[in-house]
Amino acid sequence: MIRLLVILLVALLIGTALSLGLSYDLGYIRVSIGHYLIETNFWVGLGLIIVLVALSVFFFNTLRRFRHGTGLVASWVARGNERRARRRTTQGLLALAEGNWPRARKLLASSADRADTPLINYLAAAQAAFESGDHAAVDDLLRKAYESTPGSSMAVGLTQAQLQLAGNRLEQALATLLRLRKDSPHHPFVLKLLKNTYLRLEDWRELSKLTPELRKRSVLPESEIDNLERLVWHNLLEQAAESTERKLKDNPTASLEPLTRLWDELPGFVRRDELTIRDYARLLARLGDEAQAETLLRKVLRNHWSDELINLYGRIKGHQPEEQLLIAEQWLKDRPNNAELLLALGRLSLRNELWGKAREYFETSLRLRRSRETLAELSRLNAHMGEEETSVKLLMQGLATDHGLPELPMPRA
């Protein structure tokens, strides 16, 4: 209310001042422009000047608003493009999830330039192109992904490596992963993919170098790394044995040093592993060094009992078969009902030509467990001792056990 009264008061004062001014003759205004002369009353001239100023102000304000309006239109258009890009990106990702590879690639690649995250668009489009079998397009889309986002080399490289592995391009995948590892030596996912690549390439030597890093970085569960190391060293031992075997064919006096040296390289827990010890002993025996295999098994069995290792011990011929039998009989005192040990003792008795003792051990083992292996040994022994009928019966029992034959009536002989 007070503001309105003040405005009215000011308007009255201005009106009074104008009316008083108009009652006085203040002269005129003359403007000469070239050959033209303009004369007008002072008040009329002042009015014209005020009108010109007002028109100028109006014109410049209108021009400024127009320019501002053009920016708004441009901004509105840009926002519309972004909305369309987001919508097409969403549709492309849905098509990718549904397995519609051509549509997914088209939508994702075409909207990448205006998308909020062009890197995601290009990587997903590369995945769609890979599924379509267009490997040239995959490389092109990955290049665009790298160029679209600074600092994306790791993300692009990992995607490239995964696609190369999926496409069975193992050498290219290995090259990609080695480059990534050079940039990030301890990156867990790089190490994991590198492990998968070496596995598929069966590059056991490189895997043996990688497994300590996998364990240190906890890339895999402990049990999985343990199994991986066993697999790696098992295959390295096999390779060393095959190499030695080839040398022995050319030179029967060749040394087993490559195999024994590799055994010394094994990590401690692998050398204590029952299956690894079994494999190494078998390889030594296969290459003709049964004495060293027997010594190894004897040392292990003294401190760590294993039915599988005692079975192998009974198959191997040591330096002194008599001593080998005596040592195994000492173990029988602590394990009188161990069927595997009794089978091994039977075989060691055969090696010492103790036929009756061997048959006794086999029969005792057979009473404890109906084993096909024990049946076969006892049947063979009986056949060589002239007891063909008993041997045939044992063979028939073994066949029945092997094939799970049911109990059925049979005709008398």
Coordinates of C-alpha atoms in Angstrom, one line a residue:
M1 CA 0.0 0.0 0.0
I2 CA 2.8 2.4 0.9
R3 CA 4.6 1.5 -2.3
L4 CA 1.6 2.4 -4.4
L5 CA 1.2 5.8 -2.6
V6 CA 4.9 6.5 -3.3
I7 CA 4.5 5.6 -7.0
L8 CA 1.4 7.9 -7.3
L9 CA 3.2 10.7 -5.6
V10 CA 6.2 10.4 -7.9
A11 CA 3.9 10.3 -10.9
L12 CA 2.1 13.5 -9.7
L13 CA 5.4 15.3 -9.2
I14 CA 6.6 14.3 -12.7
G15 CA 3.3 15.4 -14.3
T16 CA 3.4 18.7 -12.4
A17 CA 6.9 19.3 -13.6
L18 CA 6.0 18.5 -17.2
S19 CA 3.0 20.8 -17.1
L20 CA 5.1 23.6 -15.7
G21 CA 7.8 23.0 -18.3
L22 CA 5.3 23.1 -21.2
S23 CA 4.0 26.4 -20.0
Y24 CA 7.3 27.9 -20.7
D25 CA 8.8 28.4 -24.2
L26 CA 12.2 26.8 -24.1
G27 CA 12.9 27.4 -27.8
Y28 CA 13.3 24.8 -30.6
I29 CA 15.7 22.2 -31.8
R30 CA 17.3 22.5 -35.2
V31 CA 19.1 19.6 -36.9
S32 CA 21.0 20.1 -40.2
I33 CA 21.9 17.0 -42.2
G34 CA 23.5 17.8 -45.6
H35 CA 21.0 19.8 -47.6
Y36 CA 18.2 19.0 -45.1
L37 CA 17.2 21.1 -42.2
I38 CA 14.9 19.8 -39.5
E39 CA 13.4 22.2 -36.9
T40 CA 11.0 21.3 -34.1
N41 CA 9.7 22.4 -30.8
F42 CA 11.9 21.5 -27.9
W43 CA 9.4 19.3 -26.2
V44 CA 8.5 17.5 -29.5
G45 CA 12.2 16.9 -30.2
L46 CA 12.7 15.6 -26.6
G47 CA 9.7 13.3 -27.2
L48 CA 11.2 12.0 -30.4
I49 CA 14.6 11.4 -28.7
I50 CA 12.9 9.5 -25.9
V51 CA 11.0 7.4 -28.5
L52 CA 14.2 6.7 -30.4
V53 CA 16.0 5.6 -27.3
A54 CA 13.0 3.4 -26.3
L55 CA 12.9 1.8 -29.8
S56 CA 16.7 1.2 -29.7
V57 CA 16.4 -0.4 -26.3
F58 CA 13.5 -2.6 -27.5
F59 CA 15.4 -3.6 -30.6
F60 CA 18.6 -4.7 -28.7
N61 CA 16.5 -6.5 -26.1
T62 CA 14.7 -8.4 -28.9
L63 CA 17.9 -9.3 -30.6
R64 CA 19.4 -10.6 -27.3
R65 CA 16.3 -12.6 -26.6
F66 CA 16.4 -14.1 -30.1
R67 CA 20.0 -15.2 -29.6
H68 CA 19.2 -16.7 -26.3
G69 CA 16.2 -18.4 -27.8
T70 CA 18.5 -20.0 -30.5
G71 CA 20.7 -21.4 -27.7
L72 CA 17.7 -22.8 -26.0
V73 CA 16.6 -24.5 -29.3
A74 CA 20.0 -25.9 -29.7
S75 CA 20.1 -27.2 -26.1
W76 CA 16.6 -28.7 -26.6
V77 CA 17.7 -30.4 -29.8
A78 CA 20.9 -31.7 -28.0
R79 CA 18.8 -33.0 -25.1
G80 CA 16.5 -34.8 -27.6
N81 CA 19.5 -36.4 -29.3
E82 CA 20.8 -37.6 -25.9
R83 CA 17.4 -39.0 -25.0
R84 CA 17.2 -40.9 -28.3
A85 CA 20.8 -42.2 -27.8
R86 CA 19.9 -43.5 -24.3
R87 CA 16.7 -45.1 -25.7
R88 CA 18.6 -46.8 -28.5
T89 CA 21.4 -47.9 -26.1
T90 CA 18.8 -49.5 -23.9
Q91 CA 17.2 -51.2 -26.9
G92 CA 20.6 -52.4 -28.1
L93 CA 21.5 -53.9 -24.7
L94 CA 18.2 -55.7 -24.6
A95 CA 18.8 -57.1 -28.1
L96 CA 22.3 -58.2 -27.0
A97 CA 20.8 -60.0 -24.0
E98 CA 18.2 -61.6 -26.3
G99 CA 20.8 -62.8 -28.8
N100 CA 19.7 -60.6 -31.6
W101 CA 23.3 -59.8 -32.6
P102 CA 22.8 -57.7 -35.8
R103 CA 20.1 -55.4 -34.2
A104 CA 22.2 -55.0 -31.1
R105 CA 25.3 -54.1 -33.0
K106 CA 23.4 -51.6 -35.2
L107 CA 21.6 -49.8 -32.2
L108 CA 24.7 -49.7 -30.0
A109 CA 27.2 -48.5 -32.6
S110 CA 24.9 -45.9 -34.1
S111 CA 24.1 -44.3 -30.7
A112 CA 27.6 -44.5 -29.3
D113 CA 28.6 -40.9 -30.4
R114 CA 25.7 -39.3 -28.4
A115 CA 25.6 -41.8 -25.6
D116 CA 26.6 -40.9 -22.0
T117 CA 29.0 -43.8 -22.0
P118 CA 30.3 -44.4 -25.5
L119 CA 32.8 -46.9 -24.2
I120 CA 30.0 -49.3 -23.0
N121 CA 28.2 -48.9 -26.4
Y122 CA 31.3 -49.8 -28.4
L123 CA 32.3 -52.7 -26.2
A124 CA 28.8 -54.2 -26.2
A125 CA 28.7 -53.7 -30.0
A126 CA 32.0 -55.5 -30.3
Q127 CA 30.5 -58.4 -28.4
A128 CA 27.5 -58.5 -30.8
A129 CA 29.8 -58.3 -33.8
F130 CA 31.9 -61.2 -32.4
E131 CA 28.8 -63.3 -31.9
S132 CA 27.9 -62.6 -35.5
G133 CA 31.3 -63.8 -36.7
D134 CA 32.5 -60.5 -38.0
H135 CA 36.0 -60.3 -36.5
A136 CA 37.0 -57.3 -38.6
A137 CA 34.2 -55.3 -37.2
V138 CA 35.2 -56.4 -33.7
D139 CA 38.6 -54.9 -34.1
D140 CA 37.2 -51.7 -35.5
L141 CA 34.7 -51.3 -32.7
L142 CA 37.3 -51.9 -30.1
R143 CA 39.5 -49.3 -31.7
K144 CA 36.6 -46.8 -31.5
A145 CA 36.0 -47.8 -27.9
Y146 CA 39.6 -47.0 -27.0
E147 CA 39.5 -43.6 -28.9
S148 CA 36.2 -42.6 -27.3
T149 CA 37.3 -42.7 -23.7
P150 CA 40.7 -41.7 -22.3
G151 CA 42.2 -44.2 -19.9
S152 CA 40.1 -47.2 -21.3
S153 CA 43.1 -49.3 -22.5
M154 CA 42.6 -51.9 -19.7
A155 CA 38.9 -52.3 -20.2
V156 CA 39.3 -52.5 -24.0
G157 CA 42.2 -54.9 -23.7
L158 CA 40.4 -57.3 -21.4
T159 CA 37.4 -57.3 -23.7
Q160 CA 39.6 -58.0 -26.6
A161 CA 41.4 -60.8 -24.8
Q162 CA 38.1 -62.5 -23.8
L163 CA 36.8 -62.3 -27.3
Q164 CA 40.0 -63.8 -28.7
L165 CA 39.8 -66.6 -26.2
A166 CA 36.2 -67.2 -27.0
G167 CA 37.1 -67.3 -30.7
N168 CA 40.0 -69.8 -30.0
R169 CA 42.6 -67.2 -31.2
L170 CA 44.9 -68.3 -28.4
E171 CA 48.2 -66.7 -29.7
Q172 CA 46.5 -63.3 -30.2
A173 CA 44.9 -63.6 -26.8
L174 CA 48.3 -64.3 -25.2
A175 CA 49.9 -61.3 -27.0
T176 CA 47.1 -59.1 -25.7
L177 CA 47.3 -60.3 -22.2
L178 CA 51.1 -60.1 -22.0
R179 CA 50.8 -56.4 -23.1
L180 CA 48.2 -55.8 -20.4
R181 CA 50.3 -57.5 -17.8
K182 CA 53.3 -55.3 -18.7
D183 CA 51.1 -52.3 -17.9
S184 CA 49.5 -53.8 -14.8
P185 CA 51.7 -56.7 -13.5
H186 CA 49.4 -57.6 -10.6
H187 CA 45.9 -57.1 -12.2
P188 CA 43.9 -60.1 -10.9
F189 CA 41.7 -60.6 -14.0
V190 CA 44.6 -60.3 -16.3
L191 CA 46.4 -63.0 -14.3
K192 CA 43.3 -65.2 -14.4
L193 CA 42.8 -64.9 -18.2
L194 CA 46.5 -65.5 -18.6
K195 CA 46.2 -68.7 -16.6
N196 CA 43.3 -69.9 -18.8
T197 CA 45.3 -69.1 -22.0
Y198 CA 48.4 -71.0 -20.8
L199 CA 46.1 -74.0 -19.9
R200 CA 44.6 -74.1 -23.3
L201 CA 48.0 -73.8 -25.0
E202 CA 49.3 -76.5 -22.6
D203 CA 52.3 -74.2 -21.8
W204 CA 53.1 -75.9 -18.5
R205 CA 56.5 -74.2 -18.0
E206 CA 54.9 -70.7 -18.2
L207 CA 52.1 -71.8 -15.9
S208 CA 54.6 -73.0 -13.4
K209 CA 56.0 -69.5 -13.3
L210 CA 52.6 -67.9 -13.1
T211 CA 51.1 -70.0 -10.2
P212 CA 53.2 -68.4 -7.4
E213 CA 51.7 -65.0 -8.5
L214 CA 48.2 -66.4 -8.6
R215 CA 48.6 -67.7 -5.1
K216 CA 50.2 -64.4 -3.8
R217 CA 47.4 -62.3 -5.3
S218 CA 44.6 -64.8 -4.2
V219 CA 43.3 -64.8 -7.8
L220 CA 41.8 -68.3 -7.2
P221 CA 40.7 -70.3 -4.2
E222 CA 43.6 -72.0 -2.4
S223 CA 42.3 -75.5 -3.3
E224 CA 42.0 -74.6 -6.9
I225 CA 45.6 -73.3 -7.1
D226 CA 46.8 -76.5 -5.3
N227 CA 45.1 -78.6 -8.0
L228 CA 46.5 -76.4 -10.7
E229 CA 50.0 -76.8 -9.4
R230 CA 49.7 -80.6 -9.2
L231 CA 48.4 -80.6 -12.8
V232 CA 51.2 -78.3 -14.0
W233 CA 54.0 -80.3 -12.4
H234 CA 52.5 -83.7 -13.4
N235 CA 52.6 -82.6 -17.0
L236 CA 56.1 -81.2 -16.7
L237 CA 57.3 -84.5 -15.2
E238 CA 55.6 -86.4 -18.1
Q239 CA 57.3 -84.1 -20.7
A240 CA 60.7 -84.6 -19.0
A241 CA 60.2 -88.4 -19.0
E242 CA 59.2 -88.4 -22.7
S243 CA 62.3 -86.3 -23.5
T244 CA 64.5 -88.7 -21.5
E245 CA 62.8 -91.7 -23.1
R246 CA 63.7 -90.4 -26.6
K247 CA 67.3 -89.9 -25.5
L248 CA 67.5 -93.4 -24.1
K249 CA 66.4 -94.9 -27.4
D250 CA 69.4 -93.3 -29.1
N251 CA 71.7 -93.8 -26.1
P252 CA 70.7 -96.5 -23.6
T253 CA 73.3 -95.1 -21.1
A254 CA 71.7 -91.6 -21.1
S255 CA 71.2 -90.0 -17.7
L256 CA 67.8 -89.5 -16.1
E257 CA 69.1 -86.1 -14.8
P258 CA 66.5 -84.0 -16.6
L259 CA 63.7 -85.8 -14.8
T260 CA 65.4 -85.9 -11.4
R261 CA 66.4 -82.2 -11.6
L262 CA 62.8 -81.3 -12.3
W263 CA 61.8 -83.3 -9.2
D264 CA 64.1 -81.1 -7.2
E265 CA 62.4 -78.0 -8.6
L266 CA 58.9 -79.0 -7.4
P267 CA 57.4 -76.9 -4.6
G268 CA 57.5 -78.6 -1.2
F269 CA 53.7 -79.3 -0.9
V270 CA 53.7 -80.9 -4.4
R271 CA 56.6 -83.1 -3.6
R272 CA 54.7 -84.3 -0.5
D273 CA 51.6 -85.0 -2.5
E274 CA 50.7 -88.7 -2.8
L275 CA 49.6 -88.6 -6.4
T276 CA 52.7 -86.7 -7.5
I277 CA 55.0 -89.2 -5.7
R278 CA 53.1 -92.0 -7.4
D279 CA 53.5 -90.4 -10.8
Y280 CA 57.2 -89.7 -10.3
A281 CA 57.9 -93.3 -9.1
R282 CA 56.1 -94.7 -12.0
L283 CA 58.1 -92.6 -14.4
L284 CA 61.4 -93.7 -12.8
A285 CA 60.3 -97.3 -13.1
R286 CA 59.2 -96.8 -16.7
L287 CA 62.6 -95.3 -17.6
G288 CA 64.4 -98.3 -16.0
D289 CA 65.4 -96.9 -12.6
E290 CA 63.2 -99.1 -10.4
A291 CA 65.7 -99.0 -7.6
Q292 CA 65.4 -95.3 -7.2
A293 CA 61.6 -95.6 -7.3
E294 CA 61.7 -98.3 -4.6
T295 CA 63.9 -96.1 -2.4
L296 CA 61.6 -93.1 -2.7
L297 CA 58.4 -95.2 -2.0
R298 CA 60.1 -96.8 1.0
K299 CA 61.0 -93.4 2.5
V300 CA 57.5 -92.1 2.0
L301 CA 55.6 -95.2 3.3
R302 CA 57.7 -95.1 6.5
N303 CA 56.2 -91.7 7.5
H304 CA 53.0 -91.6 5.4
W305 CA 50.9 -94.6 4.7
S306 CA 49.1 -94.9 1.4
D307 CA 47.3 -97.9 -0.1
E308 CA 48.0 -96.6 -3.6
L309 CA 51.7 -96.3 -2.9
I310 CA 52.0 -99.7 -1.3
N311 CA 50.3 -101.2 -4.4
L312 CA 53.0 -99.6 -6.5
Y313 CA 55.7 -100.7 -4.1
G314 CA 54.7 -104.3 -4.7
R315 CA 55.1 -103.9 -8.4
I316 CA 58.6 -102.4 -8.4
K317 CA 61.8 -104.4 -8.1
G318 CA 64.4 -102.8 -5.8
H319 CA 68.1 -103.5 -5.5
Q320 CA 67.5 -106.2 -2.9
P321 CA 64.2 -108.1 -3.3
E322 CA 64.8 -110.0 0.0
E323 CA 65.2 -106.8 2.0
Q324 CA 62.2 -105.2 0.2
L325 CA 60.0 -108.2 1.3
L326 CA 61.3 -108.0 4.9
I327 CA 60.6 -104.2 5.2
A328 CA 57.0 -104.8 3.9
E329 CA 56.5 -107.6 6.4
Q330 CA 57.4 -105.2 9.2
W331 CA 54.7 -102.9 8.0
L332 CA 52.3 -105.8 8.3
K333 CA 52.7 -105.8 12.1
D334 CA 50.9 -102.5 12.3
R335 CA 48.4 -103.3 9.5
P336 CA 47.6 -107.0 9.6
N337 CA 44.2 -106.5 7.9
N338 CA 45.3 -104.3 5.0
A339 CA 44.3 -106.0 1.8
E340 CA 46.6 -103.8 -0.4
L341 CA 49.6 -104.5 1.8
L342 CA 48.9 -108.3 1.6
L343 CA 48.6 -108.1 -2.2
A344 CA 52.0 -106.3 -2.3
L345 CA 53.5 -108.9 0.0
G346 CA 52.2 -111.6 -2.3
R347 CA 53.9 -110.0 -5.3
L348 CA 57.2 -109.4 -3.4
S349 CA 57.1 -113.1 -2.3
L350 CA 56.8 -114.1 -6.0
R351 CA 59.8 -111.9 -6.8
N352 CA 61.7 -113.9 -4.2
E353 CA 60.3 -117.2 -5.6
L354 CA 58.4 -118.0 -2.4
W355 CA 55.4 -119.5 -4.1
G356 CA 53.6 -120.9 -1.0
K357 CA 54.0 -117.7 0.9
A358 CA 52.8 -115.7 -2.1
R359 CA 49.6 -117.8 -2.4
E360 CA 48.9 -117.4 1.4
Y361 CA 49.3 -113.7 1.1
F362 CA 47.0 -113.5 -1.9
E363 CA 44.3 -115.7 -0.3
T364 CA 44.4 -113.6 2.9
S365 CA 44.0 -110.4 0.9
L366 CA 41.2 -112.0 -1.0
R367 CA 39.3 -112.9 2.1
L368 CA 39.5 -109.3 3.3
R369 CA 38.5 -107.8 -0.1
R370 CA 37.3 -109.3 -3.3
S371 CA 39.6 -107.5 -5.6
R372 CA 39.9 -108.2 -9.3
E373 CA 43.6 -107.6 -9.1
T374 CA 44.1 -110.1 -6.3
L375 CA 41.9 -112.7 -8.1
A376 CA 44.0 -112.4 -11.2
E377 CA 47.3 -112.8 -9.3
L378 CA 46.1 -115.8 -7.4
S379 CA 44.6 -117.4 -10.6
R380 CA 47.9 -116.9 -12.5
L381 CA 49.9 -118.4 -9.6
N382 CA 47.6 -121.4 -9.3
A383 CA 47.9 -122.0 -13.1
H384 CA 51.7 -122.1 -12.9
M385 CA 51.5 -124.4 -9.9
G386 CA 49.5 -126.9 -11.9
E387 CA 46.1 -126.2 -10.3
E388 CA 44.3 -125.3 -13.5
E389 CA 40.8 -126.0 -12.1
T390 CA 41.3 -123.6 -9.2
S391 CA 42.8 -121.1 -11.5
V392 CA 39.8 -121.2 -13.9
K393 CA 37.3 -120.9 -11.0
L394 CA 39.1 -117.8 -9.8
L395 CA 39.1 -116.3 -13.3
M396 CA 35.3 -117.0 -13.5
Q397 CA 34.8 -115.3 -10.1
G398 CA 36.8 -112.3 -11.4
L399 CA 34.7 -112.0 -14.5
A400 CA 31.5 -112.3 -12.5
T401 CA 32.7 -109.6 -10.2
D402 CA 33.8 -107.3 -13.0
H403 CA 30.5 -107.5 -14.8
G404 CA 28.2 -107.6 -11.8
L405 CA 26.6 -110.9 -12.8
P406 CA 23.6 -111.9 -10.6
E407 CA 23.4 -115.2 -8.6
L408 CA 21.7 -117.7 -10.9
P409 CA 21.3 -121.5 -11.0
M410 CA 23.9 -123.3 -13.2
P411 CA 24.1 -126.9 -14.6
R412 CA 26.4 -129.4 -12.8
A413 CA 29.6 -130.2 -14.6

